[in-house]
Short mmCIF file of N, CA and C in Angstrom, two decimals:
data_model
loop_
_atom_site.label_atom_id
_atom_site.label_comp_id
_atom_site.label_asym_id
_atom_site.label_seq_id
_atom_site.Cartn_x
_atom_site.Cartn_y
_atom_site.Cartn_z
N MET Z 1 92.89 100.73 92.32
CA MET Z 1 94.93 100.29 92.19
C MET Z 1 94.33 98.89 92.96
N SER Z 2 95.05 98.09 92.96
CA SER Z 2 95.46 97.20 94.27
C SER Z 2 96.62 97.17 94.78
N GLU Z 3 96.44 97.08 96.07
CA GLU Z 3 97.94 96.60 96.89
C GLU Z 3 98.44 95.36 96.74
N SER Z 4 99.82 95.21 97.66
CA SER Z 4 100.15 93.97 97.58
C SER Z 4 100.97 93.65 99.20
N PHE Z 5 100.55 92.96 99.62
CA PHE Z 5 100.90 92.75 101.02
C PHE Z 5 102.06 91.84 101.49
N ASP Z 6 103.62 92.51 101.28
CA ASP Z 6 104.49 91.12 101.77
C ASP Z 6 104.84 90.38 102.93
N LEU Z 7 104.48 89.66 102.61
CA LEU Z 7 104.04 88.55 104.21
C LEU Z 7 105.55 88.62 104.92
N GLU Z 8 106.90 88.81 103.62
CA GLU Z 8 108.22 88.91 104.45
C GLU Z 8 108.87 90.55 104.94
N LYS Z 9 107.51 90.94 104.95
CA LYS Z 9 108.63 93.16 105.12
C LYS Z 9 108.17 92.62 106.99
N ASN Z 10 109.08 93.70 107.34
CA ASN Z 10 109.37 94.02 108.96
C ASN Z 10 107.66 93.73 109.00
N ILE Z 11 107.29 93.91 110.42
CA ILE Z 11 106.61 94.86 111.30
C ILE Z 11 106.17 95.97 112.00
N ARG Z 12 105.76 97.51 111.84
CA ARG Z 12 106.21 98.05 112.46
C ARG Z 12 104.43 98.54 112.94
N ILE Z 13 105.41 98.63 114.28
CA ILE Z 13 104.59 99.26 115.38
C ILE Z 13 104.61 100.46 115.90
N ALA Z 14 103.01 100.76 116.58
CA ALA Z 14 103.59 102.47 117.89
C ALA Z 14 103.46 101.81 118.93
N VAL Z 15 103.90 103.19 119.91
CA VAL Z 15 103.69 102.48 121.07
C VAL Z 15 103.18 103.72 122.25
N LEU Z 16 102.35 103.75 123.09
CA LEU Z 16 101.62 104.43 123.04
C LEU Z 16 101.41 104.54 124.81
N THR Z 17 102.17 105.59 125.31
CA THR Z 17 101.31 105.26 126.67
C THR Z 17 101.03 106.89 127.47
N VAL Z 18 100.58 105.88 127.97
CA VAL Z 18 99.10 106.24 128.81
C VAL Z 18 99.21 107.08 129.92
N SER Z 19 99.01 108.54 130.32
CA SER Z 19 100.27 108.94 131.72
C SER Z 19 100.11 110.42 131.98
N ASP Z 20 99.23 110.62 133.77
CA ASP Z 20 99.29 112.23 133.31
C ASP Z 20 101.14 112.34 133.83
N THR Z 21 101.68 111.58 134.61
CA THR Z 21 103.50 111.91 135.06
C THR Z 21 103.90 110.90 134.46
N ARG Z 22 104.03 110.30 133.48
CA ARG Z 22 105.51 109.66 133.17
C ARG Z 22 105.84 111.11 132.05
N THR Z 23 107.31 110.51 131.59
CA THR Z 23 107.81 111.64 130.99
C THR Z 23 108.94 110.47 130.08
N PRO Z 24 108.94 111.06 128.69
CA PRO Z 24 110.41 109.88 128.18
C PRO Z 24 111.38 109.48 128.96
N GLU Z 25 111.82 110.16 130.26
CA GLU Z 25 112.84 110.02 131.11
C GLU Z 25 112.91 108.46 132.22
N THR Z 26 110.83 108.41 132.24
CA THR Z 26 110.59 108.21 133.61
C THR Z 26 109.25 106.99 133.20
N ASP Z 27 108.58 106.60 131.79
CA ASP Z 27 108.08 106.27 130.72
C ASP Z 27 108.34 104.46 131.05
N THR Z 28 108.79 103.69 132.38
CA THR Z 28 109.44 102.22 132.23
C THR Z 28 108.82 101.07 131.52
N GLY Z 29 107.61 101.36 131.40
CA GLY Z 29 106.82 100.37 130.44
C GLY Z 29 106.53 101.13 129.57
N GLY Z 30 106.93 101.73 128.74
CA GLY Z 30 106.43 102.53 127.17
C GLY Z 30 108.17 101.56 126.85
N ALA Z 31 108.97 102.10 127.42
CA ALA Z 31 110.83 101.78 127.93
C ALA Z 31 110.66 99.83 127.02
N LEU Z 32 110.33 99.45 127.73
CA LEU Z 32 110.29 97.98 127.92
C LEU Z 32 109.60 97.60 126.40
N MET Z 33 107.61 97.78 125.79
CA MET Z 33 107.41 97.56 125.25
C MET Z 33 108.26 97.71 124.37
N LYS Z 34 109.27 98.89 124.30
CA LYS Z 34 110.27 99.35 122.66
C LYS Z 34 110.72 98.71 122.78
N THR Z 35 111.52 97.63 124.16
CA THR Z 35 112.52 96.73 123.83
C THR Z 35 113.10 95.63 123.39
N LEU Z 36 111.04 95.32 124.11
CA LEU Z 36 110.48 93.66 123.99
C LEU Z 36 110.23 93.44 122.65
N ALA Z 37 109.75 95.15 122.22
CA ALA Z 37 109.23 94.41 120.09
C ALA Z 37 110.61 94.56 119.58
N GLU Z 38 111.45 95.74 119.80
CA GLU Z 38 113.08 95.25 119.10
C GLU Z 38 113.90 94.22 119.08
N ALA Z 39 113.92 93.72 120.18
CA ALA Z 39 114.44 92.46 120.10
C ALA Z 39 113.21 91.39 119.30
N ALA Z 40 111.92 91.46 119.08
CA ALA Z 40 111.71 89.95 118.43
C ALA Z 40 111.69 90.58 117.19
N GLY Z 41 112.24 91.84 116.61
CA GLY Z 41 112.83 92.17 115.20
C GLY Z 41 111.49 93.02 115.01
N ILE Z 42 110.93 94.01 115.57
CA ILE Z 42 109.39 94.98 115.18
C ILE Z 42 110.48 95.79 115.18
N GLU Z 43 109.95 96.75 114.06
CA GLU Z 43 109.98 98.08 114.33
C GLU Z 43 109.32 98.75 115.04
N VAL Z 44 110.07 99.66 115.80
CA VAL Z 44 108.69 100.49 117.03
C VAL Z 44 109.44 101.90 115.93
N ALA Z 45 107.93 102.26 114.83
CA ALA Z 45 108.45 103.14 114.50
C ALA Z 45 107.51 103.97 114.67
N GLY Z 46 107.29 104.37 115.95
CA GLY Z 46 106.04 105.38 116.16
C GLY Z 46 105.92 105.76 118.28
N TYR Z 47 106.67 106.02 118.80
CA TYR Z 47 105.93 106.58 120.15
C TYR Z 47 105.56 107.75 120.44
N ARG Z 48 105.15 107.60 121.29
CA ARG Z 48 103.76 109.38 122.28
C ARG Z 48 103.73 108.76 123.82
N ILE Z 49 103.23 109.85 124.74
CA ILE Z 49 103.31 110.34 125.60
C ILE Z 49 102.12 110.79 125.71
N VAL Z 50 100.48 110.15 126.06
CA VAL Z 50 99.77 111.39 126.70
C VAL Z 50 99.06 111.27 127.09
N LYS Z 51 98.27 112.81 128.06
CA LYS Z 51 98.02 112.16 129.10
C LYS Z 51 96.78 110.74 129.58
N ASP Z 52 96.39 111.48 130.36
CA ASP Z 52 94.58 110.24 130.88
C ASP Z 52 93.90 110.94 130.31
N ASP Z 53 92.99 111.59 129.11
CA ASP Z 53 93.01 112.65 128.65
C ASP Z 53 92.07 111.47 127.27
N GLN Z 54 90.67 111.29 127.16
CA GLN Z 54 89.83 110.42 126.01
C GLN Z 54 89.87 111.36 125.04
N ALA Z 55 90.42 112.38 124.96
CA ALA Z 55 90.16 112.89 123.40
C ALA Z 55 91.85 113.34 123.36
N GLU Z 56 92.84 112.97 124.26
CA GLU Z 56 94.43 112.83 123.38
C GLU Z 56 94.10 111.44 122.99
N ILE Z 57 94.43 110.56 123.73
CA ILE Z 57 94.79 108.94 123.41
C ILE Z 57 93.75 108.84 122.33
N LYS Z 58 92.75 109.09 122.11
CA LYS Z 58 92.23 109.05 120.98
C LYS Z 58 92.53 109.67 120.11
N ARG Z 59 92.68 110.74 119.53
CA ARG Z 59 93.47 111.53 118.39
C ARG Z 59 95.32 111.42 118.54
N ALA Z 60 95.59 110.31 119.51
CA ALA Z 60 96.98 110.00 119.17
C ALA Z 60 97.12 108.73 117.84
N VAL Z 61 95.61 107.67 118.67
CA VAL Z 61 95.58 105.98 117.96
C VAL Z 61 94.75 106.53 116.42
N ALA Z 62 94.07 107.42 116.52
CA ALA Z 62 93.69 108.24 115.44
C ALA Z 62 94.62 107.99 114.06
N GLU Z 63 95.79 109.41 114.52
CA GLU Z 63 96.87 109.87 113.74
C GLU Z 63 96.77 108.48 113.59
N TRP Z 64 97.49 107.75 114.10
CA TRP Z 64 98.50 106.44 113.92
C TRP Z 64 97.83 105.21 112.21
N LEU Z 65 96.29 105.64 113.27
CA LEU Z 65 95.56 104.46 111.75
C LEU Z 65 95.39 105.12 110.61
N GLU Z 66 95.99 106.61 110.22
CA GLU Z 66 96.15 107.00 109.06
C GLU Z 66 97.81 106.18 108.72
N GLU Z 67 98.24 105.79 109.47
CA GLU Z 67 99.69 105.53 108.82
C GLU Z 67 99.73 104.53 108.03
N LYS Z 68 99.38 104.21 106.83
CA LYS Z 68 99.42 102.60 105.29
C LYS Z 68 100.76 102.22 106.17
N ASP Z 69 101.83 102.46 106.45
CA ASP Z 69 103.17 101.26 106.58
C ASP Z 69 102.55 101.46 108.17
N LEU Z 70 101.95 101.35 108.91
CA LEU Z 70 101.96 100.55 109.91
C LEU Z 70 101.19 99.85 109.95
N ASP Z 71 101.37 99.02 111.56
CA ASP Z 71 100.88 97.22 111.75
C ASP Z 71 100.08 97.40 112.12
N ALA Z 72 100.67 97.41 113.88
CA ALA Z 72 99.66 97.48 115.00
C ALA Z 72 100.51 99.44 116.15
N ILE Z 73 99.06 99.05 117.33
CA ILE Z 73 99.66 100.07 117.55
C ILE Z 73 99.53 98.92 119.33
N VAL Z 74 100.38 99.51 120.43
CA VAL Z 74 100.22 98.71 120.90
C VAL Z 74 100.58 100.54 122.74
N SER Z 75 99.10 100.45 123.62
CA SER Z 75 99.29 101.34 124.56
C SER Z 75 99.08 100.93 125.43
N THR Z 76 100.18 101.28 126.53
CA THR Z 76 100.01 100.87 128.19
C THR Z 76 99.34 101.98 129.30
N GLY Z 77 98.18 101.36 129.97
CA GLY Z 77 98.01 102.59 131.24
C GLY Z 77 97.05 103.18 130.88
N GLY Z 78 95.84 103.02 132.25
CA GLY Z 78 94.60 103.72 131.80
C GLY Z 78 93.33 102.67 131.32
N THR Z 79 94.10 101.71 131.42
CA THR Z 79 92.44 100.14 131.65
C THR Z 79 91.60 100.31 133.43
N GLY Z 80 92.32 100.72 134.01
CA GLY Z 80 91.98 100.49 135.73
C GLY Z 80 90.78 101.13 135.60
N ILE Z 81 90.35 101.17 136.56
CA ILE Z 81 88.92 101.65 137.32
C ILE Z 81 88.90 102.74 137.87
N ALA Z 82 90.25 103.26 137.81
CA ALA Z 82 89.93 104.81 138.84
C ALA Z 82 89.48 105.95 137.62
N LYS Z 83 88.61 106.83 137.90
CA LYS Z 83 88.09 107.50 137.62
C LYS Z 83 89.16 107.50 136.13
N ARG Z 84 90.53 108.44 136.39
CA ARG Z 84 91.18 109.24 135.32
C ARG Z 84 92.21 107.68 134.14
N ASP Z 85 90.88 106.37 134.22
CA ASP Z 85 91.70 105.43 133.35
C ASP Z 85 90.21 105.54 132.33
N VAL Z 86 91.05 105.95 131.69
CA VAL Z 86 89.71 106.39 130.13
C VAL Z 86 90.81 105.98 128.49
N SER Z 87 91.73 104.89 128.54
CA SER Z 87 91.97 104.26 127.64
C SER Z 87 91.04 103.30 127.29
N ILE Z 88 90.40 102.43 127.27
CA ILE Z 88 89.03 101.93 127.25
C ILE Z 88 87.98 102.37 126.59
N GLU Z 89 87.78 103.69 126.62
CA GLU Z 89 86.55 104.35 126.76
C GLU Z 89 87.26 105.50 125.47
N ALA Z 90 88.42 105.57 125.15
CA ALA Z 90 88.95 106.50 124.19
C ALA Z 90 89.31 105.27 122.89
N ILE Z 91 89.38 104.33 123.03
CA ILE Z 91 90.60 103.13 121.78
C ILE Z 91 89.33 101.85 122.19
N GLU Z 92 88.28 101.75 122.29
CA GLU Z 92 87.45 100.52 121.61
C GLU Z 92 85.75 101.32 120.40
N PRO Z 93 86.41 102.61 120.96
CA PRO Z 93 85.45 103.05 119.96
C PRO Z 93 85.66 102.97 118.62
N LEU Z 94 87.23 102.94 118.87
CA LEU Z 94 87.80 102.87 117.02
C LEU Z 94 87.90 101.78 116.49
N PHE Z 95 87.70 100.98 117.35
CA PHE Z 95 88.08 99.10 116.89
C PHE Z 95 86.38 98.58 116.01
N GLU Z 96 86.43 98.15 114.89
CA GLU Z 96 86.08 97.95 113.86
C GLU Z 96 85.73 96.64 114.25
N LYS Z 97 86.64 95.70 114.85
CA LYS Z 97 86.43 94.14 115.23
C LYS Z 97 86.65 94.08 116.26
N GLU Z 98 85.84 93.57 117.46
CA GLU Z 98 87.10 93.44 118.71
C GLU Z 98 87.74 91.79 118.44
N ILE Z 99 89.03 91.52 119.55
CA ILE Z 99 89.42 90.50 119.72
C ILE Z 99 88.86 90.53 121.59
N PRO Z 100 88.75 89.52 122.18
CA PRO Z 100 87.41 88.98 123.16
C PRO Z 100 89.18 88.44 123.40
N GLY Z 101 89.53 87.23 123.42
CA GLY Z 101 90.00 86.79 123.03
C GLY Z 101 91.44 87.12 124.34
N PHE Z 102 91.69 88.25 123.85
CA PHE Z 102 93.54 88.83 124.13
C PHE Z 102 93.05 89.57 125.55
N GLY Z 103 92.11 89.60 125.72
CA GLY Z 103 92.09 90.35 127.19
C GLY Z 103 90.91 89.09 128.37
N GLU Z 104 90.38 87.96 127.66
CA GLU Z 104 90.84 87.09 128.44
C GLU Z 104 91.63 85.95 128.56
N LEU Z 105 92.76 86.23 128.13
CA LEU Z 105 93.67 85.42 128.52
C LEU Z 105 94.08 86.05 128.96
N PHE Z 106 94.87 87.83 128.54
CA PHE Z 106 95.66 88.19 129.76
C PHE Z 106 95.05 88.17 130.80
N ARG Z 107 94.11 88.44 131.46
CA ARG Z 107 93.64 88.17 132.94
C ARG Z 107 93.69 86.81 133.25
N PHE Z 108 93.54 86.18 132.86
CA PHE Z 108 93.80 84.97 132.64
C PHE Z 108 95.01 84.47 133.76
N LEU Z 109 96.16 84.81 131.89
CA LEU Z 109 97.62 85.03 132.64
C LEU Z 109 98.04 85.44 134.13
N SER Z 110 97.57 87.16 133.68
CA SER Z 110 97.69 87.87 134.90
C SER Z 110 97.53 87.26 136.27
N PHE Z 111 96.77 86.82 136.33
CA PHE Z 111 95.86 86.37 137.40
C PHE Z 111 96.73 84.69 138.47
N ARG Z 112 97.12 83.77 137.43
CA ARG Z 112 98.07 82.51 137.28
C ARG Z 112 98.95 82.54 137.67
N GLU Z 113 99.59 84.26 137.23
CA GLU Z 113 101.16 84.59 137.32
C GLU Z 113 101.53 85.67 137.63
N ASP Z 114 100.83 86.86 138.11
CA ASP Z 114 101.63 87.97 138.35
C ASP Z 114 100.95 88.50 139.51
N ILE Z 115 99.51 89.08 139.34
CA ILE Z 115 99.34 89.72 140.45
C ILE Z 115 98.06 89.14 141.30
N GLY Z 116 97.33 87.63 140.43
CA GLY Z 116 95.68 87.18 141.27
C GLY Z 116 95.28 87.58 140.96
N THR Z 117 94.25 87.65 142.39
CA THR Z 117 93.03 88.37 142.05
C THR Z 117 92.86 89.64 141.84
N ARG Z 118 93.37 89.73 141.90
CA ARG Z 118 93.85 91.89 141.69
C ARG Z 118 93.79 91.98 139.93
N ALA Z 119 93.62 90.81 139.06
CA ALA Z 119 93.45 90.91 137.47
C ALA Z 119 92.37 91.23 137.20
N LEU Z 120 91.43 90.56 137.61
CA LEU Z 120 89.59 90.82 137.96
C LEU Z 120 89.53 92.69 138.44
N LEU Z 121 90.67 93.60 137.88
CA LEU Z 121 90.36 94.82 138.01
C LEU Z 121 90.59 95.69 136.81
N SER Z 122 91.76 94.56 135.55
CA SER Z 122 92.07 94.84 133.98
C SER Z 122 91.25 94.68 133.34
N ARG Z 123 91.31 95.82 132.32
CA ARG Z 123 89.96 95.80 131.44
C ARG Z 123 91.02 96.15 130.22
N ALA Z 124 91.78 95.31 130.53
CA ALA Z 124 93.11 94.79 128.80
C ALA Z 124 91.57 94.41 127.83
N SER Z 125 91.94 95.39 125.85
CA SER Z 125 91.65 94.87 125.15
C SER Z 125 92.36 94.94 123.87
N ALA Z 126 92.15 94.21 122.95
CA ALA Z 126 92.13 94.38 122.00
C ALA Z 126 91.18 94.09 120.59
N GLY Z 127 91.54 95.16 119.46
CA GLY Z 127 90.71 95.10 118.88
C GLY Z 127 91.41 95.52 117.18
N VAL Z 128 90.70 95.60 115.61
CA VAL Z 128 91.66 95.52 114.77
C VAL Z 128 91.17 97.13 114.07
N ALA Z 129 91.20 98.14 113.88
CA ALA Z 129 90.71 99.36 113.17
C ALA Z 129 92.04 99.57 111.99
N SER Z 130 91.69 99.46 110.42
CA SER Z 130 92.66 100.39 109.63
C SER Z 130 93.53 99.31 109.03
N ASP Z 131 93.38 97.65 108.59
CA ASP Z 131 94.13 96.92 108.81
C ASP Z 131 95.46 96.61 109.94
N LYS Z 132 95.03 97.21 110.87
CA LYS Z 132 95.58 97.50 111.85
C LYS Z 132 95.69 96.65 113.55
N ALA Z 133 96.68 96.43 114.41
CA ALA Z 133 95.95 95.18 115.41
C ALA Z 133 96.44 96.72 116.29
N ILE Z 134 95.26 96.50 117.63
CA ILE Z 134 95.35 97.51 118.64
C ILE Z 134 95.31 96.69 119.85
N PHE Z 135 96.28 96.89 120.46
CA PHE Z 135 96.59 96.40 121.22
C PHE Z 135 96.30 97.84 123.05
N VAL Z 136 95.44 97.62 123.99
CA VAL Z 136 95.70 98.25 124.95
C VAL Z 136 95.65 97.82 126.59
N LEU Z 137 96.64 98.12 127.03
CA LEU Z 137 97.96 97.31 128.03
C LEU Z 137 97.54 97.91 129.27
N PRO Z 138 97.59 97.07 130.61
CA PRO Z 138 97.73 97.91 131.92
C PRO Z 138 99.51 99.27 131.63
N GLY Z 139 99.24 99.76 132.27
CA GLY Z 139 100.42 100.48 133.02
C GLY Z 139 101.14 99.79 133.67
N SER Z 140 101.29 98.75 133.95
CA SER Z 140 102.82 98.31 135.19
C SER Z 140 103.48 97.90 134.44
N ARG Z 141 105.20 97.14 134.72
CA ARG Z 141 105.90 96.50 134.09
C ARG Z 141 105.54 94.90 134.26
N GLY Z 142 105.15 94.72 134.64
CA GLY Z 142 104.93 93.50 134.48
C GLY Z 142 103.95 92.88 133.75
N ALA Z 143 102.88 94.30 133.86
CA ALA Z 143 101.64 93.50 132.47
C ALA Z 143 101.97 93.67 131.81
N VAL Z 144 103.35 94.59 131.34
CA VAL Z 144 103.28 94.68 129.77
C VAL Z 144 104.83 94.32 129.63
N LYS Z 145 105.50 93.28 130.36
CA LYS Z 145 105.98 92.24 130.27
C LYS Z 145 105.41 90.93 129.71
N LEU Z 146 103.66 90.29 130.65
CA LEU Z 146 103.44 89.59 130.76
C LEU Z 146 102.66 89.46 128.77
N ALA Z 147 102.10 90.51 128.05
CA ALA Z 147 101.59 90.88 127.54
C ALA Z 147 101.71 90.87 125.97
N MET Z 148 103.23 91.27 127.02
CA MET Z 148 103.88 91.08 125.32
C MET Z 148 104.80 89.71 124.94
N GLU Z 149 105.20 89.60 125.87
CA GLU Z 149 105.82 87.81 125.78
C GLU Z 149 104.94 86.74 125.52
N ARG Z 150 103.94 86.66 126.17
CA ARG Z 150 102.76 86.04 126.65
C ARG Z 150 101.99 85.92 125.17
N LEU Z 151 101.50 87.18 125.12
CA LEU Z 151 100.63 87.03 123.96
C LEU Z 151 100.42 88.10 122.75
N VAL Z 152 101.46 89.45 123.08
CA VAL Z 152 101.11 90.55 121.57
C VAL Z 152 102.61 90.17 120.54
N LEU Z 153 103.86 89.61 120.97
CA LEU Z 153 104.48 89.25 119.99
C LEU Z 153 104.44 87.63 119.17
N PRO Z 154 104.40 86.46 119.90
CA PRO Z 154 103.68 85.28 119.34
C PRO Z 154 103.15 86.00 118.42
N GLU Z 155 102.47 86.61 118.45
CA GLU Z 155 101.07 86.63 117.88
C GLU Z 155 101.60 87.18 116.59
N LEU Z 156 101.76 87.94 116.79
CA LEU Z 156 102.15 89.58 115.63
C LEU Z 156 102.03 89.63 114.24
N ALA Z 157 103.03 88.98 114.19
CA ALA Z 157 103.14 88.05 112.13
C ALA Z 157 101.95 87.71 111.94
N HIS Z 158 100.97 86.37 112.39
CA HIS Z 158 99.80 86.18 112.21
C HIS Z 158 99.19 86.83 112.88
N ILE Z 159 99.02 87.76 112.97
CA ILE Z 159 97.11 88.85 113.44
C ILE Z 159 97.42 89.77 111.84
N THR Z 160 98.89 90.70 111.69
CA THR Z 160 99.46 91.46 110.73
C THR Z 160 99.26 90.28 109.33
N PHE Z 161 99.07 89.54 109.11
CA PHE Z 161 99.15 88.36 107.93
C PHE Z 161 97.41 88.44 108.00
N GLU Z 162 96.91 88.07 109.21
CA GLU Z 162 95.15 87.86 108.86
C GLU Z 162 94.88 89.20 108.10
N LEU Z 163 95.26 90.29 108.51
CA LEU Z 163 94.18 92.42 108.58
C LEU Z 163 94.79 91.72 107.08
N ASN Z 164 96.14 91.37 106.78
CA ASN Z 164 96.09 91.50 104.98
C ASN Z 164 96.20 91.25 104.45
N LYS Z 165 95.39 89.85 104.28
CA LYS Z 165 95.88 88.68 102.96
C LYS Z 165 94.98 89.24 102.09
N HIS Z 166 93.84 89.67 102.33
CA HIS Z 166 92.78 90.61 101.10
C HIS Z 166 93.65 91.14 100.40
N ARG Z 167 94.67 92.05 100.88
CA ARG Z 167 95.57 92.20 99.97
C ARG Z 167 96.39 92.02 98.95
N GLN Z 168 96.54 90.84 99.12
CA GLN Z 168 97.88 89.33 98.80
C GLN Z 168 96.56 89.27 97.93
N ALA Z 169 95.06 88.46 97.79
CA ALA Z 169 94.62 87.86 97.61
C ALA Z 169 93.94 88.61 96.32
N ARG Z 170 94.18 89.75 96.10
CA ARG Z 170 93.97 91.28 94.82
C ARG Z 170 95.38 91.30 94.22
N SER Z 171 96.17 91.01 94.40
CA SER Z 171 97.11 91.11 93.69
C SER Z 171 97.42 89.73 92.77
#
């Protein structure tokens, strides 16, 4: 059975906040991510907060990877070097392909425009799985704003097209 991909369809994302302390009321990074996405015409189809726990993070992302109508998953938090920062360890094993340029550009922009040499501590990452883009961002509002405005939002339609053009070819 061949499925066609509608190139004009609305892009749908899920937002995951990784934190031991945030609640829906105090999750300023996740709220900013949702606001920026919606302002860009992207539908936020899912939102969750999970603890800094590998199994919880992996479970949330894996569930969203099963959702057919979702185009991307964007997480915030858990990308540093502290013992509890395990988003990378939980999510990268799910990647079918890594997008190394994302982390490289994010750290470059963070260095130049936001936090200077502290950018070297960021393990921000991106990849693809199940025809979905996955972005793993730091938890600060500055990092969310920088990544969303300069990298994720400008490229998300193109990434979504690239991940789904095989469907167009078969129809």
